[in-house]
Amino acid sequence: MSTRHILLGLLASGPSHGYDLKRRHDERFPQARPLAYGQVYTTLQRLVRDGLVEVDGTASDGGPERTAYRTTHDGTRELTRWAGEVAPPAPFVTNEIFAKVVVSILTGGDADTYLLAQRAAHMGRMRELTALKTAPGTDLTTVLSADYALTHLDADLRWMTTTAARLTTLTTEVRTA
């Protein structure tokens, strides 16, 4: 996920300061890794440097000084360009679970036990996400975000089932290669 474009998108509704941007990011993308404040401010500085965002003003309102930012014309154009791009499917799949299965085989470990433990962890996370999305009053952003994560976890589970069924053949191939 492109933090710079997400921040540009959050600024599209009007000027905001870093604290509000971080809070709105975490609300709008509830299943994403929360942004650190330092990442927000560093990204805002880069956006200003690149001419995509400009300072709208500073105010203290009796508290710490806060700088508000707004998108520039170039920032709006860049956001529109980015949002319209089709995200290409990843040319390479890096999967930690698969790597651990192969390493387990290479080191004489028990890949089947590992897959069972990983499956249990995935199932636990799926239960958490299902409870989150079905809780009374859950907003649609949270539901859709949880659905996305659940779909990916389900794909991992299907892969683990297929791999477990082929573990004997995989073990032979890995050990003789």
JSON list of N, CA and C in Angstrom, two decimals, residues 1 25-34 125-126 128-130 132-134 138-153:
[
{"chain": "A", "resi": 1, "resn": "MET", "atom": "N", "xyz": [0.85, -1.17, 0.00]},
{"chain": "A", "resi": 1, "resn": "MET", "atom": "CA", "xyz": [0.00, 0.00, 0.00]},
{"chain": "A", "resi": 1, "resn": "MET", "atom": "C", "xyz": [0.90, 1.23, 0.00]},
{"chain": "A", "resi": 25, "resn": "HIS", "atom": "N", "xyz": [-6.65, 7.40, 8.84]},
{"chain": "A", "resi": 25, "resn": "HIS", "atom": "CA", "xyz": [-6.07, 6.21, 8.18]},
{"chain": "A", "resi": 25, "resn": "HIS", "atom": "C", "xyz": [-6.46, 4.96, 8.96]},
{"chain": "A", "resi": 26, "resn": "ASP", "atom": "N", "xyz": [-6.23, 4.99, 10.26]},
{"chain": "A", "resi": 26, "resn": "ASP", "atom": "CA", "xyz": [-6.49, 3.81, 11.09]},
{"chain": "A", "resi": 26, "resn": "ASP", "atom": "C", "xyz": [-7.99, 3.47, 11.12]},
{"chain": "A", "resi": 27, "resn": "GLU", "atom": "N", "xyz": [-8.86, 4.48, 10.97]},
{"chain": "A", "resi": 27, "resn": "GLU", "atom": "CA", "xyz": [-10.30, 4.22, 10.92]},
{"chain": "A", "resi": 27, "resn": "GLU", "atom": "C", "xyz": [-10.72, 3.67, 9.55]},
{"chain": "A", "resi": 28, "resn": "ARG", "atom": "N", "xyz": [-10.19, 4.24, 8.48]},
{"chain": "A", "resi": 28, "resn": "ARG", "atom": "CA", "xyz": [-10.58, 3.86, 7.13]},
{"chain": "A", "resi": 28, "resn": "ARG", "atom": "C", "xyz": [-9.99, 2.52, 6.68]},
{"chain": "A", "resi": 29, "resn": "PHE", "atom": "N", "xyz": [-8.83, 2.16, 7.24]},
{"chain": "A", "resi": 29, "resn": "PHE", "atom": "CA", "xyz": [-8.15, 0.93, 6.87]},
{"chain": "A", "resi": 29, "resn": "PHE", "atom": "C", "xyz": [-7.90, 0.11, 8.14]},
{"chain": "A", "resi": 30, "resn": "PRO", "atom": "N", "xyz": [-8.99, -0.39, 8.75]},
{"chain": "A", "resi": 30, "resn": "PRO", "atom": "CA", "xyz": [-8.88, -1.01, 10.07]},
{"chain": "A", "resi": 30, "resn": "PRO", "atom": "C", "xyz": [-8.05, -2.29, 10.11]},
{"chain": "A", "resi": 31, "resn": "GLN", "atom": "N", "xyz": [-7.92, -3.00, 9.01]},
{"chain": "A", "resi": 31, "resn": "GLN", "atom": "CA", "xyz": [-7.13, -4.24, 9.03]},
{"chain": "A", "resi": 31, "resn": "GLN", "atom": "C", "xyz": [-5.70, -4.02, 8.55]},
{"chain": "A", "resi": 32, "resn": "ALA", "atom": "N", "xyz": [-5.39, -2.80, 8.14]},
{"chain": "A", "resi": 32, "resn": "ALA", "atom": "CA", "xyz": [-4.02, -2.49, 7.70]},
{"chain": "A", "resi": 32, "resn": "ALA", "atom": "C", "xyz": [-3.15, -2.23, 8.93]},
{"chain": "A", "resi": 33, "resn": "ARG", "atom": "N", "xyz": [-1.87, -2.31, 8.74]},
{"chain": "A", "resi": 33, "resn": "ARG", "atom": "CA", "xyz": [-0.94, -1.98, 9.81]},
{"chain": "A", "resi": 33, "resn": "ARG", "atom": "C", "xyz": [-1.13, -0.50, 10.15]},
{"chain": "A", "resi": 34, "resn": "PRO", "atom": "N", "xyz": [-1.34, -0.17, 11.41]},
{"chain": "A", "resi": 34, "resn": "PRO", "atom": "CA", "xyz": [-1.51, 1.24, 11.77]},
{"chain": "A", "resi": 34, "resn": "PRO", "atom": "C", "xyz": [-0.27, 2.04, 11.39]},
{"chain": "A", "resi": 125, "resn": "ARG", "atom": "N", "xyz": [-7.29, -16.58, 13.71]},
{"chain": "A", "resi": 125, "resn": "ARG", "atom": "CA", "xyz": [-7.42, -15.23, 13.16]},
{"chain": "A", "resi": 125, "resn": "ARG", "atom": "C", "xyz": [-8.72, -15.08, 12.38]},
{"chain": "A", "resi": 126, "resn": "MET", "atom": "N", "xyz": [-9.14, -16.13, 11.70]},
{"chain": "A", "resi": 126, "resn": "MET", "atom": "CA", "xyz": [-10.40, -16.07, 10.97]},
{"chain": "A", "resi": 126, "resn": "MET", "atom": "C", "xyz": [-11.58, -15.93, 11.92]},
{"chain": "A", "resi": 128, "resn": "GLU", "atom": "N", "xyz": [-11.46, -14.43, 14.83]},
{"chain": "A", "resi": 128, "resn": "GLU", "atom": "CA", "xyz": [-11.41, -13.03, 15.31]},
{"chain": "A", "resi": 128, "resn": "GLU", "atom": "C", "xyz": [-12.02, -12.08, 14.28]},
{"chain": "A", "resi": 129, "resn": "LEU", "atom": "N", "xyz": [-11.64, -12.25, 13.02]},
{"chain": "A", "resi": 129, "resn": "LEU", "atom": "CA", "xyz": [-12.15, -11.37, 11.96]},
{"chain": "A", "resi": 129, "resn": "LEU", "atom": "C", "xyz": [-13.65, -11.56, 11.76]},
{"chain": "A", "resi": 130, "resn": "THR", "atom": "N", "xyz": [-14.13, -12.78, 11.86]},
{"chain": "A", "resi": 130, "resn": "THR", "atom": "CA", "xyz": [-15.56, -13.04, 11.71]},
{"chain": "A", "resi": 130, "resn": "THR", "atom": "C", "xyz": [-16.34, -12.38, 12.84]},
{"chain": "A", "resi": 132, "resn": "LEU", "atom": "N", "xyz": [-15.36, -9.78, 14.52]},
{"chain": "A", "resi": 132, "resn": "LEU", "atom": "CA", "xyz": [-15.24, -8.34, 14.30]},
{"chain": "A", "resi": 132, "resn": "LEU", "atom": "C", "xyz": [-16.26, -7.86, 13.28]},
{"chain": "A", "resi": 133, "resn": "LYS", "atom": "N", "xyz": [-16.37, -8.56, 12.17]},
{"chain": "A", "resi": 133, "resn": "LYS", "atom": "CA", "xyz": [-17.25, -8.09, 11.10]},
{"chain": "A", "resi": 133, "resn": "LYS", "atom": "C", "xyz": [-18.73, -8.32, 11.39]},
{"chain": "A", "resi": 134, "resn": "THR", "atom": "N", "xyz": [-19.04, -9.26, 12.29]},
{"chain": "A", "resi": 134, "resn": "THR", "atom": "CA", "xyz": [-20.45, -9.53, 12.59]},
{"chain": "A", "resi": 134, "resn": "THR", "atom": "C", "xyz": [-20.93, -8.87, 13.88]},
{"chain": "A", "resi": 138, "resn": "THR", "atom": "N", "xyz": [-21.12, -2.73, 13.33]},
{"chain": "A", "resi": 138, "resn": "THR", "atom": "CA", "xyz": [-19.87, -2.68, 12.60]},
{"chain": "A", "resi": 138, "resn": "THR", "atom": "C", "xyz": [-20.06, -1.92, 11.29]},
{"chain": "A", "resi": 139, "resn": "ASP", "atom": "N", "xyz": [-19.16, -0.97, 11.02]},
{"chain": "A", "resi": 139, "resn": "ASP", "atom": "CA", "xyz": [-19.27, -0.18, 9.81]},
{"chain": "A", "resi": 139, "resn": "ASP", "atom": "C", "xyz": [-18.81, -0.99, 8.59]},
{"chain": "A", "resi": 140, "resn": "LEU", "atom": "N", "xyz": [-19.25, -0.58, 7.42]},
{"chain": "A", "resi": 140, "resn": "LEU", "atom": "CA", "xyz": [-18.96, -1.31, 6.19]},
{"chain": "A", "resi": 140, "resn": "LEU", "atom": "C", "xyz": [-17.47, -1.37, 5.88]},
{"chain": "A", "resi": 141, "resn": "THR", "atom": "N", "xyz": [-16.72, -0.32, 6.22]},
{"chain": "A", "resi": 141, "resn": "THR", "atom": "CA", "xyz": [-15.28, -0.34, 5.99]},
{"chain": "A", "resi": 141, "resn": "THR", "atom": "C", "xyz": [-14.64, -1.50, 6.73]},
{"chain": "A", "resi": 142, "resn": "THR", "atom": "N", "xyz": [-15.01, -1.71, 7.96]},
{"chain": "A", "resi": 142, "resn": "THR", "atom": "CA", "xyz": [-14.47, -2.81, 8.76]},
{"chain": "A", "resi": 142, "resn": "THR", "atom": "C", "xyz": [-14.91, -4.15, 8.19]},
{"chain": "A", "resi": 143, "resn": "VAL", "atom": "N", "xyz": [-16.16, -4.26, 7.78]},
{"chain": "A", "resi": 143, "resn": "VAL", "atom": "CA", "xyz": [-16.66, -5.51, 7.20]},
{"chain": "A", "resi": 143, "resn": "VAL", "atom": "C", "xyz": [-15.89, -5.86, 5.93]},
{"chain": "A", "resi": 144, "resn": "LEU", "atom": "N", "xyz": [-15.74, -4.89, 5.04]},
{"chain": "A", "resi": 144, "resn": "LEU", "atom": "CA", "xyz": [-15.05, -5.17, 3.77]},
{"chain": "A", "resi": 144, "resn": "LEU", "atom": "C", "xyz": [-13.58, -5.47, 3.99]},
{"chain": "A", "resi": 145, "resn": "SER", "atom": "N", "xyz": [-12.97, -4.78, 4.92]},
{"chain": "A", "resi": 145, "resn": "SER", "atom": "CA", "xyz": [-11.56, -5.03, 5.24]},
{"chain": "A", "resi": 145, "resn": "SER", "atom": "C", "xyz": [-11.40, -6.44, 5.82]},
{"chain": "A", "resi": 146, "resn": "ALA", "atom": "N", "xyz": [-12.30, -6.82, 6.71]},
{"chain": "A", "resi": 146, "resn": "ALA", "atom": "CA", "xyz": [-12.25, -8.17, 7.29]},
{"chain": "A", "resi": 146, "resn": "ALA", "atom": "C", "xyz": [-12.51, -9.23, 6.21]},
{"chain": "A", "resi": 147, "resn": "ASP", "atom": "N", "xyz": [-13.44, -8.96, 5.31]},
{"chain": "A", "resi": 147, "resn": "ASP", "atom": "CA", "xyz": [-13.71, -9.90, 4.22]},
{"chain": "A", "resi": 147, "resn": "ASP", "atom": "C", "xyz": [-12.47, -10.11, 3.36]},
{"chain": "A", "resi": 148, "resn": "TYR", "atom": "N", "xyz": [-11.76, -9.04, 3.08]},
{"chain": "A", "resi": 148, "resn": "TYR", "atom": "CA", "xyz": [-10.54, -9.14, 2.28]},
{"chain": "A", "resi": 148, "resn": "TYR", "atom": "C", "xyz": [-9.52, -10.03, 2.98]},
{"chain": "A", "resi": 149, "resn": "ALA", "atom": "N", "xyz": [-9.31, -9.78, 4.26]},
{"chain": "A", "resi": 149, "resn": "ALA", "atom": "CA", "xyz": [-8.35, -10.58, 5.03]},
{"chain": "A", "resi": 149, "resn": "ALA", "atom": "C", "xyz": [-8.80, -12.04, 5.12]},
{"chain": "A", "resi": 150, "resn": "LEU", "atom": "N", "xyz": [-10.09, -12.26, 5.33]},
{"chain": "A", "resi": 150, "resn": "LEU", "atom": "CA", "xyz": [-10.62, -13.63, 5.42]},
{"chain": "A", "resi": 150, "resn": "LEU", "atom": "C", "xyz": [-10.41, -14.40, 4.11]},
{"chain": "A", "resi": 151, "resn": "THR", "atom": "N", "xyz": [-10.60, -13.72, 3.00]},
{"chain": "A", "resi": 151, "resn": "THR", "atom": "CA", "xyz": [-10.41, -14.37, 1.71]},
{"chain": "A", "resi": 151, "resn": "THR", "atom": "C", "xyz": [-8.97, -14.82, 1.53]},
{"chain": "A", "resi": 152, "resn": "HIS", "atom": "N", "xyz": [-8.04, -13.98, 1.93]},
{"chain": "A", "resi": 152, "resn": "HIS", "atom": "CA", "xyz": [-6.62, -14.34, 1.82]},
{"chain": "A", "resi": 152, "resn": "HIS", "atom": "C", "xyz": [-6.25, -15.47, 2.79]},
{"chain": "A", "resi": 153, "resn": "LEU", "atom": "N", "xyz": [-6.78, -15.41, 3.99]},
{"chain": "A", "resi": 153, "resn": "LEU", "atom": "CA", "xyz": [-6.52, -16.49, 4.94]},
{"chain": "A", "resi": 153, "resn": "LEU", "atom": "C", "xyz": [-7.10, -17.81, 4.43]}
]
